[in-house]
Every structure is written in structure tokens, then in C-alpha cells.
Short mmCIF file of C-alpha atoms in Angstrom, two decimals:
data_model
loop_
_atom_site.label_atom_id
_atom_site.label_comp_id
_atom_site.label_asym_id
_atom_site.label_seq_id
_atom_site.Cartn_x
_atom_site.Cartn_y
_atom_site.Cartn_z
CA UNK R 1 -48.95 79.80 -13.85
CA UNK R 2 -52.58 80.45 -12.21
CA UNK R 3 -54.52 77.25 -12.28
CA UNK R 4 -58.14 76.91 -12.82
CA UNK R 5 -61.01 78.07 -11.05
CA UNK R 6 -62.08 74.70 -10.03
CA UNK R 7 -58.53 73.84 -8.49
CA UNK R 8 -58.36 76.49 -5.62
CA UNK R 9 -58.73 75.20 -2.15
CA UNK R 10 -59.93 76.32 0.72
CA UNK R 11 -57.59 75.13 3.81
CA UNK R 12 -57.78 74.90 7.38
CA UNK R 13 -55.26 77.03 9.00
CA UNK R 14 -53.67 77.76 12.32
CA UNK R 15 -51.78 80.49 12.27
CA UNK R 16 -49.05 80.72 15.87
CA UNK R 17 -49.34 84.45 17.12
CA UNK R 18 -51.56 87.68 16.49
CA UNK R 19 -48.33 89.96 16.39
CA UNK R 20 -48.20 92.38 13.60
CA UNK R 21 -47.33 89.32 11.33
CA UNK R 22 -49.99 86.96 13.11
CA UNK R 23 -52.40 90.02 12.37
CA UNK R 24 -52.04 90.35 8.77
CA UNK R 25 -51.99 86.33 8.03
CA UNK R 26 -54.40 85.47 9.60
CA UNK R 27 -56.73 88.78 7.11
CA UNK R 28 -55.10 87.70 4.03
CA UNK R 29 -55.40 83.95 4.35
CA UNK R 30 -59.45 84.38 5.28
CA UNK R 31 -59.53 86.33 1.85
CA UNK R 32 -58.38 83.89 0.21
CA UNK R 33 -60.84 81.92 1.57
CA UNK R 34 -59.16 79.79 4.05
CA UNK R 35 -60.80 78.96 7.70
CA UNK R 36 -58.26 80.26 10.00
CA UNK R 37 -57.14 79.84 13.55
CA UNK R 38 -54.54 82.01 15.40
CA UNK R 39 -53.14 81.32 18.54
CA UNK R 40 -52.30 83.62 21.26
CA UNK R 41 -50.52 83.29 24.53
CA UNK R 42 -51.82 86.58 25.31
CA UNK R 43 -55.30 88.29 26.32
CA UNK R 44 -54.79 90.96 23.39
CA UNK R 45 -53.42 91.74 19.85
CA UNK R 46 -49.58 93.18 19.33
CA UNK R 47 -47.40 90.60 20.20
CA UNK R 48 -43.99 92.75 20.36
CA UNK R 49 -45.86 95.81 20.76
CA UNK R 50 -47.81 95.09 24.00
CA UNK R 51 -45.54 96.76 26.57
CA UNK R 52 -45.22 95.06 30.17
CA UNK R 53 -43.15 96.69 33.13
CA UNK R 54 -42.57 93.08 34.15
CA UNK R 55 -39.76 91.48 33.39
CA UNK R 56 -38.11 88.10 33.62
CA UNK R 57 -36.43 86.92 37.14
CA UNK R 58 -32.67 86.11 34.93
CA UNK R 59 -31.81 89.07 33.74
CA UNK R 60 -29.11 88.00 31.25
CA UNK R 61 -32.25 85.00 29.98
CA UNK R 62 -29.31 82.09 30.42
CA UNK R 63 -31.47 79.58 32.31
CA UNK R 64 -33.47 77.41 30.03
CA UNK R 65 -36.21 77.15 33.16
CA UNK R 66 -36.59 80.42 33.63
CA UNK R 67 -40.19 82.24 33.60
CA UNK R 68 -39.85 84.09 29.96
CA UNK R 69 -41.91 87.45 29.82
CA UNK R 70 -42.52 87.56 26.46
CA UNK R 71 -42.18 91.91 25.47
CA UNK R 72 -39.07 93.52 24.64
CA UNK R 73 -40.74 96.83 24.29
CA UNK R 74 -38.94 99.59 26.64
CA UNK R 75 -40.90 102.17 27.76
CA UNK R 76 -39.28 105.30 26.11
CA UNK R 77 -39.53 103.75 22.97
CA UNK R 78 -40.40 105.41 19.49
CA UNK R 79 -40.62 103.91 16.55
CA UNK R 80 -37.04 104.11 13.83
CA UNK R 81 -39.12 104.31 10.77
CA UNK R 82 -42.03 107.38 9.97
CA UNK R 83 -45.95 105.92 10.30
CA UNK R 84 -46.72 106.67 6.68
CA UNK R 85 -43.92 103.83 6.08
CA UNK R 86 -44.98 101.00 8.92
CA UNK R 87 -48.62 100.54 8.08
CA UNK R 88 -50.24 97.86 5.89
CA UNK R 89 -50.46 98.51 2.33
CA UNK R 90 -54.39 99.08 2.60
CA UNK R 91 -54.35 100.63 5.98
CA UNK R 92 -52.80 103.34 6.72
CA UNK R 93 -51.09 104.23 9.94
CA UNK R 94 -51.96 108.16 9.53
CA UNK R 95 -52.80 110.59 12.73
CA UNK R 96 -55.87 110.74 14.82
CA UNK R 97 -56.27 114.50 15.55
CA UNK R 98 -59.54 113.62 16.67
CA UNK R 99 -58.35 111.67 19.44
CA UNK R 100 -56.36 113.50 22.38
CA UNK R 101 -55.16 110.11 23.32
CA UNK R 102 -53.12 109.34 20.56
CA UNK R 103 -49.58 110.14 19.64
CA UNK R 104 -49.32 112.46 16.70
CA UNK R 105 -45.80 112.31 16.15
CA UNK R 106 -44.49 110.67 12.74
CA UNK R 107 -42.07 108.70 14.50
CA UNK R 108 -44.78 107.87 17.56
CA UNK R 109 -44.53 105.65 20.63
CA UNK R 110 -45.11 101.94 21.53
CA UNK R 111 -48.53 103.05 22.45
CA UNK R 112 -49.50 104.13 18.95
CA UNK R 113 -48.26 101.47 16.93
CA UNK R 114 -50.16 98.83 19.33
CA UNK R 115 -53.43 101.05 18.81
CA UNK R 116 -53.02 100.68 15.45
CA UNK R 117 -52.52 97.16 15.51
CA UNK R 118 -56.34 96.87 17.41
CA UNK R 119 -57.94 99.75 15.39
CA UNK R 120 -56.20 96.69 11.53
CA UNK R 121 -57.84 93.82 14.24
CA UNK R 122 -60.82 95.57 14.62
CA UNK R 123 -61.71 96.90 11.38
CA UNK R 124 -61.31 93.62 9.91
CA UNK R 125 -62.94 91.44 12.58
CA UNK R 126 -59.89 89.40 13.27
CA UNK R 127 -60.43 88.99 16.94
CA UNK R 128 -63.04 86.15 15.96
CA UNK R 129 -60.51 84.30 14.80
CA UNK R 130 -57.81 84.28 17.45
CA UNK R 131 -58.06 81.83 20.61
CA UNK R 132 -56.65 84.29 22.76
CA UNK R 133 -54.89 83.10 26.04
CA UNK R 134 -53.71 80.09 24.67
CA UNK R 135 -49.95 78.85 24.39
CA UNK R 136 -49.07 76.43 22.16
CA UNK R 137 -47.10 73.55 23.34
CA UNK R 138 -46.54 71.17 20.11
CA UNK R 139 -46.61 71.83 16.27
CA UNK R 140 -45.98 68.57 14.49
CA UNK R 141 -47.22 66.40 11.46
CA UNK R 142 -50.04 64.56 12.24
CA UNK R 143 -49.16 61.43 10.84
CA UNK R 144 -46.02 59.91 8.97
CA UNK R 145 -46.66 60.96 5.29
CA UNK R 146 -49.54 62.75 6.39
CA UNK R 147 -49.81 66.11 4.71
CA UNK R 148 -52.19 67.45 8.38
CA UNK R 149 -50.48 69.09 10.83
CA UNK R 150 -51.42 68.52 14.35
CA UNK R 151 -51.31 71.52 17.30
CA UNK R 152 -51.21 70.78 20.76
CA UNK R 153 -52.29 73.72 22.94
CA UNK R 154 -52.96 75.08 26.55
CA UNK R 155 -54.99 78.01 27.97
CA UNK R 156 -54.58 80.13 30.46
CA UNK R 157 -57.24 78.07 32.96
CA UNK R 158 -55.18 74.85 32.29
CA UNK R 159 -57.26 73.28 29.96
CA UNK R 160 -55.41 71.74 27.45
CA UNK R 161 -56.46 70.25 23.73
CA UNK R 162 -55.23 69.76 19.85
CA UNK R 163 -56.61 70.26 16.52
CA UNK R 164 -56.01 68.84 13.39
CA UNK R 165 -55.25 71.01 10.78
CA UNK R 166 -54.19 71.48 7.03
CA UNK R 167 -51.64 73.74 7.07
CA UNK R 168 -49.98 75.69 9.90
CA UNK R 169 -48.38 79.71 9.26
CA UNK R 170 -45.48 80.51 12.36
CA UNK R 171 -45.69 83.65 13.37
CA UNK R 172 -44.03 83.70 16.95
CA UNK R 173 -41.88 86.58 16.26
CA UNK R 174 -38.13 86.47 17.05
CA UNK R 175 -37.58 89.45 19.74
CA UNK R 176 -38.02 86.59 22.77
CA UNK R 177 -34.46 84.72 22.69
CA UNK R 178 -31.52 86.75 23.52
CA UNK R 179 -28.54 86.34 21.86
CA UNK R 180 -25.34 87.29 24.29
CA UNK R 181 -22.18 89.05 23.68
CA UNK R 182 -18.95 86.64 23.27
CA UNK R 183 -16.42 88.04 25.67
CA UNK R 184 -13.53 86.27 27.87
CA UNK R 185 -14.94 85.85 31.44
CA UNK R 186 -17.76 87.78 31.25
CA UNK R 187 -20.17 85.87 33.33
CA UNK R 188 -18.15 86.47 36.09
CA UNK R 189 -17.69 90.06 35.85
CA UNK R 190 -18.94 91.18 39.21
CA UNK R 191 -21.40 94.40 38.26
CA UNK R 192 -24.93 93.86 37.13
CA UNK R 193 -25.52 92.59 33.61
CA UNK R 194 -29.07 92.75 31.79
CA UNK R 195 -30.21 92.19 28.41
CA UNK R 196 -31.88 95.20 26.82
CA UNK R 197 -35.11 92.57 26.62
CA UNK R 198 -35.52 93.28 30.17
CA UNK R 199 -35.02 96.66 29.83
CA UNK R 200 -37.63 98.46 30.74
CA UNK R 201 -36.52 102.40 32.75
CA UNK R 202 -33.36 104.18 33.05
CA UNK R 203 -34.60 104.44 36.73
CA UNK R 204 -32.36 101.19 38.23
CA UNK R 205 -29.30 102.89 36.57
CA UNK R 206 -29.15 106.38 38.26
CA UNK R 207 -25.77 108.07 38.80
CA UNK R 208 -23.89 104.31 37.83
CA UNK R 209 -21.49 103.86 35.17
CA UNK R 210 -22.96 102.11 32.17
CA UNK R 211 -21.62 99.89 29.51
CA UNK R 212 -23.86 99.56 26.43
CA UNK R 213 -22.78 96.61 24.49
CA UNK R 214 -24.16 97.43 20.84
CA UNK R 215 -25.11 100.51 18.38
CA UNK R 216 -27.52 99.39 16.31
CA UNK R 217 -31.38 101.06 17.05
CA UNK R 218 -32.19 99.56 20.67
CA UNK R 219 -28.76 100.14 21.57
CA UNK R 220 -28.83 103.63 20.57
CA UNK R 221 -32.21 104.34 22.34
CA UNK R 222 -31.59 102.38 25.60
CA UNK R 223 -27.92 104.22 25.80
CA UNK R 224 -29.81 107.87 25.60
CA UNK R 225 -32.60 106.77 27.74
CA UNK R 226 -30.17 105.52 30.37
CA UNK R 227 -27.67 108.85 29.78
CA UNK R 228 -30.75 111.02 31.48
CA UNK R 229 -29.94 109.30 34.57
CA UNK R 230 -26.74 107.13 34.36
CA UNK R 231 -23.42 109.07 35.20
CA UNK R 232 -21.72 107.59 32.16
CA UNK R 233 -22.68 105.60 30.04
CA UNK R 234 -20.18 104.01 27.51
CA UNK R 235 -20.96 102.64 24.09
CA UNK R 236 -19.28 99.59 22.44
CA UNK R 237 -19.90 99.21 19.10
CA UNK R 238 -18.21 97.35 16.71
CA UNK R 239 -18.30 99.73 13.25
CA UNK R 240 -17.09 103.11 13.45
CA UNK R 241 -19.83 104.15 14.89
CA UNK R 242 -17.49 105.11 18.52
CA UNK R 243 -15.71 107.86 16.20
CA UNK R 244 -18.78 109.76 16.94
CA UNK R 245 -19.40 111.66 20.27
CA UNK R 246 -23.22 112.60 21.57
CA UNK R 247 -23.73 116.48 21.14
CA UNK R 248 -26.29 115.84 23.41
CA UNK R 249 -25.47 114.12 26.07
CA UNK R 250 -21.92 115.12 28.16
CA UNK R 251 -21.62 111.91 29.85
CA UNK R 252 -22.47 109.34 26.81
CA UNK R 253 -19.27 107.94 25.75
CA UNK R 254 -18.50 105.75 22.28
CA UNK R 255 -15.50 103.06 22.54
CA UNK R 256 -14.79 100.38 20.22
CA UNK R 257 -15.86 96.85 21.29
CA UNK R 258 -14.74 95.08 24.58
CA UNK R 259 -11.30 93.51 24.89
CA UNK R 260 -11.92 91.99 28.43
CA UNK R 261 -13.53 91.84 31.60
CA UNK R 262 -11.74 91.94 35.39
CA UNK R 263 -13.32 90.87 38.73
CA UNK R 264 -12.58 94.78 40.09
CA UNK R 265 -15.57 95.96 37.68
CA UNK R 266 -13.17 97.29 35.03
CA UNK R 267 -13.98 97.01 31.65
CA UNK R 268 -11.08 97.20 28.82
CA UNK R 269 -12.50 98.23 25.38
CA UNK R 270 -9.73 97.34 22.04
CA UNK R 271 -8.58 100.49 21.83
CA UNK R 272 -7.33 99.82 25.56
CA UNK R 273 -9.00 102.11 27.56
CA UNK R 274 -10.10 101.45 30.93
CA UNK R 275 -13.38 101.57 32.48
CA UNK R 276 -14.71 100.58 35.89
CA UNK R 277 -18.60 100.15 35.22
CA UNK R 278 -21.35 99.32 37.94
CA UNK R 279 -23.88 98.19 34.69
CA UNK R 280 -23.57 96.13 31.24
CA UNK R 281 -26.76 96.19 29.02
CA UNK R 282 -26.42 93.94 26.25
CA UNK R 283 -27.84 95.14 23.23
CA UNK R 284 -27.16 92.03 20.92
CA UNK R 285 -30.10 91.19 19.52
CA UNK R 286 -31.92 87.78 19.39
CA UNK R 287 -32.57 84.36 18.53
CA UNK R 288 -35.11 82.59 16.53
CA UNK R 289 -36.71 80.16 18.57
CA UNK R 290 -39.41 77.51 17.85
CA UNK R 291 -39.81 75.28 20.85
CA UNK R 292 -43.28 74.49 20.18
CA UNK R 293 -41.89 72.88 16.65
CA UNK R 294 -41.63 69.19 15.72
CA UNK R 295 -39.88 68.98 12.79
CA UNK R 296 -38.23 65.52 12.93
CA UNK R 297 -34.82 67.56 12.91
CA UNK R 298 -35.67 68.78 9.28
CA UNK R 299 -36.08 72.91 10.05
CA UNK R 300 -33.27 73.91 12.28
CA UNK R 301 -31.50 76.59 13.86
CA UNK R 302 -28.17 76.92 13.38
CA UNK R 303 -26.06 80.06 13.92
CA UNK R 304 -29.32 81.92 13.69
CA UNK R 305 -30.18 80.44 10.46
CA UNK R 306 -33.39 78.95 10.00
CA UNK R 307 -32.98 76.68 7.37
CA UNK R 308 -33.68 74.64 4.65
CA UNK R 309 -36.36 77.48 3.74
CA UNK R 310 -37.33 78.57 0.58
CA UNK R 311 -37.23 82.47 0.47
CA UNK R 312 -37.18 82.35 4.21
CA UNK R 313 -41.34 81.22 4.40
CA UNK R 314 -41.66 77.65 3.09
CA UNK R 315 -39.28 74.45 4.34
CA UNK R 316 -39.41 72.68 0.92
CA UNK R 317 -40.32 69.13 2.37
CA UNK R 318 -42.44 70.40 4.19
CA UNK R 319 -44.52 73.20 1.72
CA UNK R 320 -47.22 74.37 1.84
CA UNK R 321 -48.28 72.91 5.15
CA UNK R 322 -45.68 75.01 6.91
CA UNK R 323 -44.76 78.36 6.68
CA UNK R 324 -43.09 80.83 8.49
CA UNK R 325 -43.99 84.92 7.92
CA UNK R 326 -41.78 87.46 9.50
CA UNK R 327 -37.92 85.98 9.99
CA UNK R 328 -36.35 88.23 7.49
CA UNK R 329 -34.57 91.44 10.17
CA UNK R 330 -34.42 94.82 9.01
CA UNK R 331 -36.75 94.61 6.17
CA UNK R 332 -39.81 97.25 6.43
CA UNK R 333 -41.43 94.58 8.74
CA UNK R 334 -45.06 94.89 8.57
CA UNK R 335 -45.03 95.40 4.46
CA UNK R 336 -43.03 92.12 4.38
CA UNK R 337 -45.68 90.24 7.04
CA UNK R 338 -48.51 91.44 4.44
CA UNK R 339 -47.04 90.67 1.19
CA UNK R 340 -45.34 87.31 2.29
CA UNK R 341 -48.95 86.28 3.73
CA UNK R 342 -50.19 86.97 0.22
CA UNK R 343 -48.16 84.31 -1.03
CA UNK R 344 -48.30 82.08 1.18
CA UNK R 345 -52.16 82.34 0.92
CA UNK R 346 -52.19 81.81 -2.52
CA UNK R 347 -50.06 78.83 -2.46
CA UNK R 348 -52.19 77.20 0.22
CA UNK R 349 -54.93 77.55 -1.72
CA UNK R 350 -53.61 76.91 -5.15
CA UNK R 351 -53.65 79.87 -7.14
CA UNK R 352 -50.23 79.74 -7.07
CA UNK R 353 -48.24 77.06 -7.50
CA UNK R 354 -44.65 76.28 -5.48
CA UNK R 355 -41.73 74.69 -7.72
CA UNK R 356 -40.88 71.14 -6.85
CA UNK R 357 -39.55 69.93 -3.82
CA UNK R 358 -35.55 69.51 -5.37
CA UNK R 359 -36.06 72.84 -7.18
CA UNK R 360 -36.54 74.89 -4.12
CA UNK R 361 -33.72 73.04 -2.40
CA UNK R 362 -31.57 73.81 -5.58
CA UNK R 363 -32.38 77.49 -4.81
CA UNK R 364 -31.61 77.46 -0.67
CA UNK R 365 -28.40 75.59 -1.59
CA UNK R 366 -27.19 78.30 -4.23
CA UNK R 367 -28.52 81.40 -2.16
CA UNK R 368 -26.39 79.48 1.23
CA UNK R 369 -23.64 79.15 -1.32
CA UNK R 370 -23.58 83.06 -2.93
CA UNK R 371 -23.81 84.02 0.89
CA UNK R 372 -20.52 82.65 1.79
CA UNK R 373 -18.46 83.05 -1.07
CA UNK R 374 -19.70 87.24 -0.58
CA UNK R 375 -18.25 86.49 3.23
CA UNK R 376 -21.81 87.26 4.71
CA UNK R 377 -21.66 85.27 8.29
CA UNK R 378 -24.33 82.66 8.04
CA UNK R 379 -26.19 84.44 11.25
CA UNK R 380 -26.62 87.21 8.42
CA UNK R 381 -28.53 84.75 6.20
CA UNK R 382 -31.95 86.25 7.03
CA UNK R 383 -31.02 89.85 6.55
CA UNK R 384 -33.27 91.96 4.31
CA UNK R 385 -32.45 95.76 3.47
CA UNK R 386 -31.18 97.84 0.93
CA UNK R 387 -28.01 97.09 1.31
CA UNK R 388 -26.47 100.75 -0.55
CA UNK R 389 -27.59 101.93 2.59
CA UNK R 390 -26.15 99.65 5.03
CA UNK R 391 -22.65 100.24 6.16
CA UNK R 392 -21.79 96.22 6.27
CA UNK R 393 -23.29 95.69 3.15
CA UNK R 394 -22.41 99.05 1.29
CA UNK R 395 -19.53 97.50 -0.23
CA UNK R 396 -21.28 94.68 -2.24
CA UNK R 397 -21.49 95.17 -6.01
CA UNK R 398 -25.19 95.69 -7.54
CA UNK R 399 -25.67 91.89 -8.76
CA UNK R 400 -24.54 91.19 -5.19
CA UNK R 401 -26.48 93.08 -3.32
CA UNK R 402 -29.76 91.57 -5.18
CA UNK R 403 -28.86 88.58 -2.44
CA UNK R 404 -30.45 90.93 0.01
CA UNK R 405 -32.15 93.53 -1.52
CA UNK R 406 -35.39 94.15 0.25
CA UNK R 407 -36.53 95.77 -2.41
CA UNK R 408 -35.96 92.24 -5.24
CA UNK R 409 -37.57 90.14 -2.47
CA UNK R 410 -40.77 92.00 -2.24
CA UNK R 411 -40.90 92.25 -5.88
CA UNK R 412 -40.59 88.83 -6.47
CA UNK R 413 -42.85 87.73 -4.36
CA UNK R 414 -44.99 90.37 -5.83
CA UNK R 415 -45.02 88.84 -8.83
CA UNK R 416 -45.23 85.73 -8.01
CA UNK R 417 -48.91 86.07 -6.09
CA UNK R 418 -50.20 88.86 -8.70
CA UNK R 419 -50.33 91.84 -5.70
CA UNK R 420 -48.57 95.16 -6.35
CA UNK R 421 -45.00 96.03 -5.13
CA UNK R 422 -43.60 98.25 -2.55
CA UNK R 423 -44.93 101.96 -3.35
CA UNK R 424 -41.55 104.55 -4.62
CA UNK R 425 -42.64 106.64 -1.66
CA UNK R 426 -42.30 103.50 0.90
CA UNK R 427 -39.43 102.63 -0.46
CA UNK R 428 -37.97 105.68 -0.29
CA UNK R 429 -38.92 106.56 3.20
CA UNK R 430 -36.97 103.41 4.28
CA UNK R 431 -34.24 104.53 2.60
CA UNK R 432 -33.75 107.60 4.18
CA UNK R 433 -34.96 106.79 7.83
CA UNK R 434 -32.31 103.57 7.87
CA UNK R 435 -29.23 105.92 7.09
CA UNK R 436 -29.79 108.47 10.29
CA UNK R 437 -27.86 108.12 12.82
CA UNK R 438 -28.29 111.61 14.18
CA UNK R 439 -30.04 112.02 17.16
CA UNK R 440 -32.85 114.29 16.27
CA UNK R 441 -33.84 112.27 13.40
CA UNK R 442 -37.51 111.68 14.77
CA UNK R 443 -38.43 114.90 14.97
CA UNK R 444 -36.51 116.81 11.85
CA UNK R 445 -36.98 115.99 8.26
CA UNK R 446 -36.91 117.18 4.81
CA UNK R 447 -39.02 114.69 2.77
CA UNK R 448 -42.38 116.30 2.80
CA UNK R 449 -42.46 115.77 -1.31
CA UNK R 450 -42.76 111.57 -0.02
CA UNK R 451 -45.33 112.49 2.41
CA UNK R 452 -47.18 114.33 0.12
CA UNK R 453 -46.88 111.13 -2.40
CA UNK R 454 -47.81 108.64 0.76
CA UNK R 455 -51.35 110.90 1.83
CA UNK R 456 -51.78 111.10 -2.22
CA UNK R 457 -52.46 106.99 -2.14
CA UNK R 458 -53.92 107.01 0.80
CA UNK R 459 -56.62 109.02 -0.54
CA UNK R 460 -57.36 106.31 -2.87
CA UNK R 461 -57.94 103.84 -0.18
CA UNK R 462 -61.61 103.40 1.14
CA UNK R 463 -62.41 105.36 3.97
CA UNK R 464 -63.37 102.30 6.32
CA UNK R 465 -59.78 101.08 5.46
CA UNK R 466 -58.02 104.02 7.26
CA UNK R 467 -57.09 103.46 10.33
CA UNK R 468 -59.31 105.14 12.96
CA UNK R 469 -60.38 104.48 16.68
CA UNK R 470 -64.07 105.11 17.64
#
């Protein structure tokens, strides 16, 4: 139920990153009329998307002390999804023929998507808003029972402060943590292990023997990247993904998942075969992390769950003064940052209104519960897709797969703050681009009809709200 006029308020918020979700909060809660505040260890916009050859000094990220570069982004990379798909609802991520600069491809670079990130930060005058250079240190309530939140920050000069605020929206990403393959002895295999966050080049890798822990989209990119090089490069994947052979690539290689580890450099996959590698490059995803959070113990981390959270935004003791916008994976990511920042605006300010505190923890406790008894591991629990098209969730029956149907969530939340849905065409294009596995997929297609739908609404946006670079 919308309550009246005279009962929205206008909050003071700091919002923890200008990433592609920091980006988009920080626009929709300043419509709503908030005063915002974003925080950013960095001198520029992009978060994930700001590339860096450096890389951290621990390769495999195991020591807590260590100096943590904060970019995952690989140089080679291209994006897994088409532009029309990635961009803001009201801001289209179209081509800039204009500008020789800029990658025209549909499926373009890192390079492209974090000029399109400055050209959304630009055109809406975000920059104003974001204390750039600054890392915060502490998020924590301000006082017991106190419904302000206090931040505790320090720039890049040393100087150090806090502010008082009303509400605080996380934003900190979750590509920064690695998570590690569990295998027998493997820290004392003798060959040079790296997690693909500090990948960067195939260059340290020429004419070695590879092992690629991991098929999923970095995996599949960094093993490629590495094959121009490498002089084999072996796959372990853990679907049956390793039935398929590059046509490609000659010395790319697919194996079922490692068995064990030997201090002679061989590697011994389940299906028993025998490798001697000079190389590992763990492609095993990540952690959430929120070190900067004060929580009293009640949001935690457990098995990469981040939990008790209402819809995966709002911890219900502690709604609306914290949020958190981006931790569902796989979803169409920067859709999901804009339309969960609708809601969490519109909460904040009181147009719309949350359900009690023991309702919403009704809701976590059934959605944990439907999760288990469907066998989903609870490091799964933040998993958004359409699951039809996902080959460990294909098997789930339709009022199953609603658990983590991408599609459901947005339309809920739709609903819920009065902003459309995901567009057919959007949908669609998802759809499609999630079930390739070929490896020519970026540059062959046959859904020009979507396209065709995609440029048809863009056309009904306002010209100042495409995205363009002067």
C-alpha cells in the first residue's frame, strides 16, 4: 500500500562503492529524493570494470595481510551477455560509430562497458556525489537502538573521519574474495598456482602445461586466452562440460575434475588420467566479503550465504537502514542493481512500505527451508537465473524453479515499487546468450528480430538518456 504524500521521507544515505551497482543507487535514491553519499576506494567510476595490470603479491589471495588489488578484470576480456541486454533500463548501452575509440562489437571489451559506466555517471551528474579515494574502514549502528548508522572512513592522503547517517546501501561488489578449490594436498603441489583474480595475460604461461580448474565463463575465457600461448592447457570441470573438445584450439584439453595432487607436478583428474602441469589457475569464483561491517554478529557469512536477508537486499532487524544491492550471481546484473535500488529507494523513503520484522524472517526461513529440501547447496542460496536454462537447475519442476527464477524476482520487486518489469526482448536475450557454450558465440547470432525489438524501445527513450561520449 502507497502511503500519503505527507509521509515520504527524505533520508541521508551513504551508499559503499560507485561500481555498476554503486552507480545506479546512488541515481535512483537522489530521485527519490534522498541526499546521498557514495564511497569510493578508487579515483574513478567502475568498480569491477576498471582494469589494472597490477596484481596482488599472493597469488592464490590465502594471507589475510596481504595487499588486495581490488580488479578481477583480465585483459582479453569481452563481455558474456550482448550490450543491448547489460545497460540500464533508461540508458542504453548502444554503439558509438561516431567515436573511433570505442568498441563496436555487441559482445565488446572491458574498455567499453567501463566507458559506459562514465558516459550513466556523467550524464546524470553522479560524480558530485561520490567521495572518491576514500576506503571505508567501519559500517556500524550508531548507537544501541539507534536507527543512524555511523561510517568510519579514510582517504587516500591519510586523513581519516565518520559521518552519521540514516541509512547505509552496500554495494562493495563480490568479485574481491577468492574462493579456492578443495583438493587433497594441494597447497603443496610444487608448480605455480594463481587465482584467475590475478589473472591478468597469457604471457607468464608460454609453452607450460596448464591446468584450468573450472568451466563456467572466466574459466572458459582465461583457458582460450592462455591456449594462444600455453602448450596445453587442461580443463577440469565438474558437469559434462569435459565431453566436449575445442575445435579451435589443438592443445586445449577437457578432463573431469581433479582426483589428486603429487609433489612430481602430476595432476590426476577422476577419470584417472595423468598430467604433469607447470601451472594451476583456479577459476572458482568468490566470496562475499564485508570487512568494513559491524553487525553485532546479526548479518553473516556462512558457506557463501549472506543471511538473514530479506530477498537478498534488506537484513530484517536491521531494514531499512541497511541494504545490500547486487549479491544475487548470474542474474542480468546491472538490470537487477537498477530495479533493486528502486525498491530499496522507495522503502527508505516510505512510499513503500516493508512487512514486519517476524514476517520477513518467516519468509528467509521458508525460502532457506524450500532450498534444502530441492538439495540446492546453501553456497547456491544467492543464485538468480532462469533456471530452464541452467544445466544444475534444468531439472527443477516449474513451481520449483520460481525459488530462483530471475525472471519472478524482478517482477516482484517490480511490483512491489510500481516500476516496469524486465522488457520480453531482455529477457530473451539472456536466455539465449546464457545457454552458448560454443566458442564463437560473440561474434555469430541469429536474434536480430530481439535487436530489432531492443533499438524499437530505445527509440522511445530521450535522446540525452542514450548513452553517448562527447
Amino acid at each position: 500500500m502507497t502511503p500519503p504524500p505527507n509521509s515520504i521521507s527524505s533520508r541521508n544515505v551513504a551508499v559503499i562503492g560507485a561500481g555498476a551497482a554503486g552507480l545506479v543507487a546512488a541515481r535512483e535514491l537522489r530521485r527519490e529524493g534522498h541526499t546521498v553519499t557514495a564511497f569510493e576506494r578508487q579515483k574513478q567510476v567502475g568498480g569491477l570494470w576498471v582494469y589494472t595490470p597490477n596484481v596482488e603479491p599472493d597469488s592464490l589471495n590465502i594471507d589475510p595481510d596481504r595487499t588486495i588489488v581490488h580488479s578481477s578484470i583480465y585483459q582479453s576480456l569481452r563481455t558474456n551477455l550482448p550490450r543491448e541486454c547489460m545497460g540500464y533500463s533508461d540508458f542504453p548501452f548502444v554503439t558509438q560509430p561516431d567515436d573511433e575509440t570505442r568498441d563496436p562489437r555487441r559482445y565488446p571489451d572491458q574498455r567499453e562497458v567501463m566507458r559506459y559506466l562514465q558516459d550513466f555517471a556523467k550524464e546524470f551528474d553522479i560524480n558530485e556525489m561520490i567521495r572518491f579515494e576514500t576506503e571505508v574502514l567501519r559500517v556500524e549502528p550508531a548507537a544501541e537502538n539507534s536507527r543512524e548508522w555511523r561510517v568510519q572512513f579514510r582517504s587516500s592522503n591519510g586523513v581519516s573521519g565518520e559521518d552519521i547517517f540514516d541509512a547505509v546501501v552496500v554495494c562493495n561488489g563480490h568479485f574481491t574474495e577468492p574462493r579456492l578449490a578443495h583438493i587433497p594436498v594441494l597447497l603443496s603441489w610444487p608448480g605455480k598456482q594463481i587465482h584467475s583474480h590475478n589473472y591478468r595475460v597469457p604471457d607468464p604461461f608460454k609453452d607450460q602445461v596448464v591446468i584450468v580448474i573450472g568451466n563456467q565463463s572466466s574459466g572458459s575465457d582465461i583457458s582460450r586466452d592462455i591456449a594462444t600461448l600455453a602448450k596445453e592447457v587442461h580443463i577440469a570441470a565438474k558437469s559434462d562440460a569435459y565431453e566436449k573438445e575445442s575445435s579451435i584450439y589443438s592443445n586445449l584439453h577437457i578432463h573431469p575434475t581433479i582426483d589428486r595432487v603429487y609433489a612430481d607436478g602430476s595432476v590426476v583428474f577422476q577419470d584417472g588420467k595423468v598430467v604433469f602441469a607447470d601451472a594451476i589457475v583456479h577459476c572458482t569464483g568468490y566470496k562475499y566479503c564485508f570487512p568494513f561491517l559491524e553487525t553485532n554478529g546479526y548479518v553473516t557469512v556462512e558457506d557463501n550465504r549472506v543471511g538473514p536477508l530479506y530477498k537478498h537486499v534488506f537484513p530484517p532487524a536491521l531494514a531499512p537502514g541497511l541494504s545490500f544491492i547486487g549479491l544475487p550471481s548470474m542474474a542480468l546484473q546491472f538490470f537487477m542493481f537498477e530495479i533493486q535500488s528502486k525498491w530499496v529507494a522507495s522503502v527508505l523513503s516510505g512510499r513503500v512500505k516493508l512487512p514486519s520484522e517476524d514476517k520477513m524472517m518467516e519468509d528467509i526461513i521458508a525460502f532457506y527451508a524450500k532450498l534444502k529440501s530441492l538439495g540446492i547447496p546453501k553456497r547456491f542460496t544467492h543464485f538468480l537465473t532462469n533456471p530452464q536454462w541452467t544445466p544444475m537447475f534444468e531439472k527443477l519442476k516449474p513451481h520449483e524453479a520460481v525459488l530462483i527464477s530471475q525472471t519472478e524476482y524482478f517482477n516482484w520487486i517490480a511490483e512491489q515499487c510500481g516500476s516496469p518489469s524486465i522488457e520480453r526482448w531482455r529477457e530473451e536475450q539472456y536466455n539465449i546468450a546464457i545457454k552458448k557454450d560454443d566458442e564463437t558465440f560473440r561474434d555469430e547470432w541469429d536474434d536480430d528480430d530481439l535487436i530489432e525489438e531492443a533499438y524499437r524501445d530505445f527509440a522511445k527513450i530521450k535522446p540525452t538518456k542514450v548513452c553517448c561520449s562527447t
